């Protein structure tokens, strides 16, 4: 329910038939304008079949989670190529890469910029994450 910002219902399981039956029996289903959901393709297909008039919007939490997780994976892969000392230093400040740049202090931005300047393989995933989340914000 976008007006109240609260789920309409929690289902017993996530089987296709359970979801389809719930949506088919939802009062006013033909008047639903927007369905907010995660990025599950199965759910999208069910909603499109049962409520073709509804726009589907991916919820913010799943978008942010996906972007941050992609950055985390890139950092871990790169971290494995470093020597012990650099690996430990990166481990101590990994939160810099997970936090939105706009939420960092000036000193934290300088620290992050130092990592990004000196470690090319961290720079691109970081800026992709930030750009992606900036698009979402706009």
Short mmCIF file of C-alpha atoms in Angstrom, two decimals:
data_model
loop_
_atom_site.label_atom_id
_atom_site.label_comp_id
_atom_site.label_asym_id
_atom_site.label_seq_id
_atom_site.Cartn_x
_atom_site.Cartn_y
_atom_site.Cartn_z
CA UNK A 1 0.00 0.00 0.00
CA UNK A 2 1.96 3.02 -1.27
CA UNK A 3 -0.29 5.51 0.50
CA UNK A 4 0.38 4.00 3.92
CA UNK A 5 3.81 2.61 3.06
CA UNK A 6 2.90 -0.80 4.43
CA UNK A 7 2.58 -4.28 2.90
CA UNK A 8 -0.95 -5.31 2.04
CA UNK A 9 -0.39 -8.95 2.91
CA UNK A 10 2.32 -11.44 3.82
CA UNK A 11 1.79 -14.80 2.18
CA UNK A 12 2.50 -18.24 3.65
CA UNK A 13 5.00 -19.06 0.88
CA UNK A 14 6.36 -17.67 -2.37
CA UNK A 15 5.06 -20.33 -4.75
CA UNK A 16 3.70 -19.06 -8.05
CA UNK A 17 0.24 -20.52 -7.46
CA UNK A 18 -0.04 -18.93 -4.00
CA UNK A 19 0.92 -15.53 -5.36
CA UNK A 20 -1.34 -15.80 -8.39
CA UNK A 21 -4.34 -16.89 -6.28
CA UNK A 22 -3.78 -14.05 -3.84
CA UNK A 23 -3.59 -11.46 -6.60
CA UNK A 24 -6.57 -12.89 -8.49
CA UNK A 25 -8.71 -12.60 -5.33
CA UNK A 26 -7.45 -9.19 -4.28
CA UNK A 27 -10.38 -6.78 -3.99
CA UNK A 28 -10.05 -3.99 -6.55
CA UNK A 29 -7.24 -5.77 -8.40
CA UNK A 30 -8.38 -4.26 -11.72
CA UNK A 31 -7.97 -0.79 -10.22
CA UNK A 32 -4.40 -1.33 -9.00
CA UNK A 33 -2.13 1.23 -10.65
CA UNK A 34 1.30 0.36 -9.21
CA UNK A 35 2.90 -2.76 -7.78
CA UNK A 36 6.11 -2.33 -5.81
CA UNK A 37 8.27 -5.43 -5.57
CA UNK A 38 11.78 -6.87 -5.60
CA UNK A 39 13.54 -7.73 -8.86
CA UNK A 40 12.25 -11.29 -9.09
CA UNK A 41 11.36 -12.05 -12.69
CA UNK A 42 8.81 -14.69 -11.64
CA UNK A 43 6.87 -12.15 -9.57
CA UNK A 44 7.00 -9.63 -12.41
CA UNK A 45 5.54 -12.16 -14.85
CA UNK A 46 2.73 -13.07 -12.44
CA UNK A 47 1.83 -9.43 -11.82
CA UNK A 48 1.86 -8.68 -15.56
CA UNK A 49 -0.46 -11.64 -16.20
CA UNK A 50 -2.91 -10.85 -13.38
CA UNK A 51 -2.74 -7.03 -13.38
CA UNK A 52 -1.66 -5.94 -16.88
CA UNK A 53 -2.77 -2.36 -16.18
CA UNK A 54 -0.39 -1.95 -13.22
CA UNK A 55 3.03 -0.36 -13.50
CA UNK A 56 5.73 -2.37 -11.77
CA UNK A 57 8.26 -0.50 -9.65
CA UNK A 58 11.30 -2.11 -8.04
CA UNK A 59 11.54 -1.10 -4.41
CA UNK A 60 14.46 1.07 -3.32
CA UNK A 61 15.81 -1.39 -0.75
CA UNK A 62 16.48 -4.06 -3.38
CA UNK A 63 18.10 -1.57 -5.77
CA UNK A 64 20.47 -0.28 -3.08
CA UNK A 65 21.23 -3.80 -1.88
CA UNK A 66 22.12 -4.92 -5.40
CA UNK A 67 24.46 -1.97 -6.03
CA UNK A 68 26.21 -2.30 -2.66
CA UNK A 69 26.56 -6.07 -3.08
CA UNK A 70 28.17 -5.64 -6.52
CA UNK A 71 30.70 -3.20 -5.02
CA UNK A 72 31.38 -5.61 -2.16
CA UNK A 73 32.08 -8.49 -4.55
CA UNK A 74 34.44 -6.35 -6.66
CA UNK A 75 36.29 -5.24 -3.52
CA UNK A 76 36.66 -8.80 -2.24
CA UNK A 77 38.01 -10.03 -5.58
CA UNK A 78 40.51 -7.20 -5.71
CA UNK A 79 41.42 -7.60 -2.05
CA UNK A 80 42.56 -11.16 -2.79
CA UNK A 81 45.23 -9.81 -5.16
CA UNK A 82 46.83 -7.57 -2.52
CA UNK A 83 49.68 -8.24 -0.14
CA UNK A 84 48.89 -8.91 3.51
CA UNK A 85 49.45 -5.33 4.72
CA UNK A 86 47.30 -3.67 2.02
CA UNK A 87 44.64 -6.35 2.43
CA UNK A 88 44.40 -5.57 6.15
CA UNK A 89 44.27 -1.82 5.49
CA UNK A 90 41.48 -2.30 2.97
CA UNK A 91 39.62 -4.58 5.37
CA UNK A 92 39.70 -1.85 8.05
CA UNK A 93 38.05 0.70 5.77
CA UNK A 94 35.74 -1.48 3.67
CA UNK A 95 32.74 0.47 4.99
CA UNK A 96 33.98 3.47 2.95
CA UNK A 97 33.08 1.59 -0.22
CA UNK A 98 29.67 0.53 1.06
CA UNK A 99 28.60 3.97 2.27
CA UNK A 100 27.13 6.52 -0.14
CA UNK A 101 29.67 9.24 -0.86
CA UNK A 102 27.13 11.90 0.12
CA UNK A 103 26.99 10.41 3.63
CA UNK A 104 30.76 10.57 4.25
CA UNK A 105 32.57 13.35 6.11
CA UNK A 106 35.16 15.41 4.23
CA UNK A 107 38.00 13.40 5.81
CA UNK A 108 36.32 10.11 4.91
CA UNK A 109 35.92 11.31 1.31
CA UNK A 110 39.65 12.09 1.21
CA UNK A 111 40.44 8.60 2.53
CA UNK A 112 38.16 7.01 -0.05
CA UNK A 113 39.63 9.16 -2.84
CA UNK A 114 43.10 7.96 -1.87
CA UNK A 115 42.03 4.35 -2.29
CA UNK A 116 40.29 5.09 -5.58
CA UNK A 117 43.26 7.05 -6.94
CA UNK A 118 45.75 4.32 -6.11
CA UNK A 119 43.62 1.27 -6.89
CA UNK A 120 42.11 1.39 -10.39
CA UNK A 121 40.20 -1.88 -9.94
CA UNK A 122 38.23 -0.33 -7.06
CA UNK A 123 37.56 2.96 -8.84
CA UNK A 124 35.26 1.74 -11.60
CA UNK A 125 32.97 -0.45 -9.46
CA UNK A 126 32.72 2.34 -6.89
CA UNK A 127 31.69 4.99 -9.43
CA UNK A 128 29.27 2.60 -11.11
CA UNK A 129 27.62 2.00 -7.72
CA UNK A 130 27.45 5.71 -6.99
CA UNK A 131 26.14 6.56 -10.47
CA UNK A 132 23.54 3.82 -10.33
CA UNK A 133 22.26 4.97 -6.96
CA UNK A 134 22.26 8.60 -8.11
CA UNK A 135 20.02 7.64 -11.01
CA UNK A 136 17.68 5.91 -8.57
CA UNK A 137 17.66 8.99 -6.31
CA UNK A 138 16.69 11.28 -9.18
#
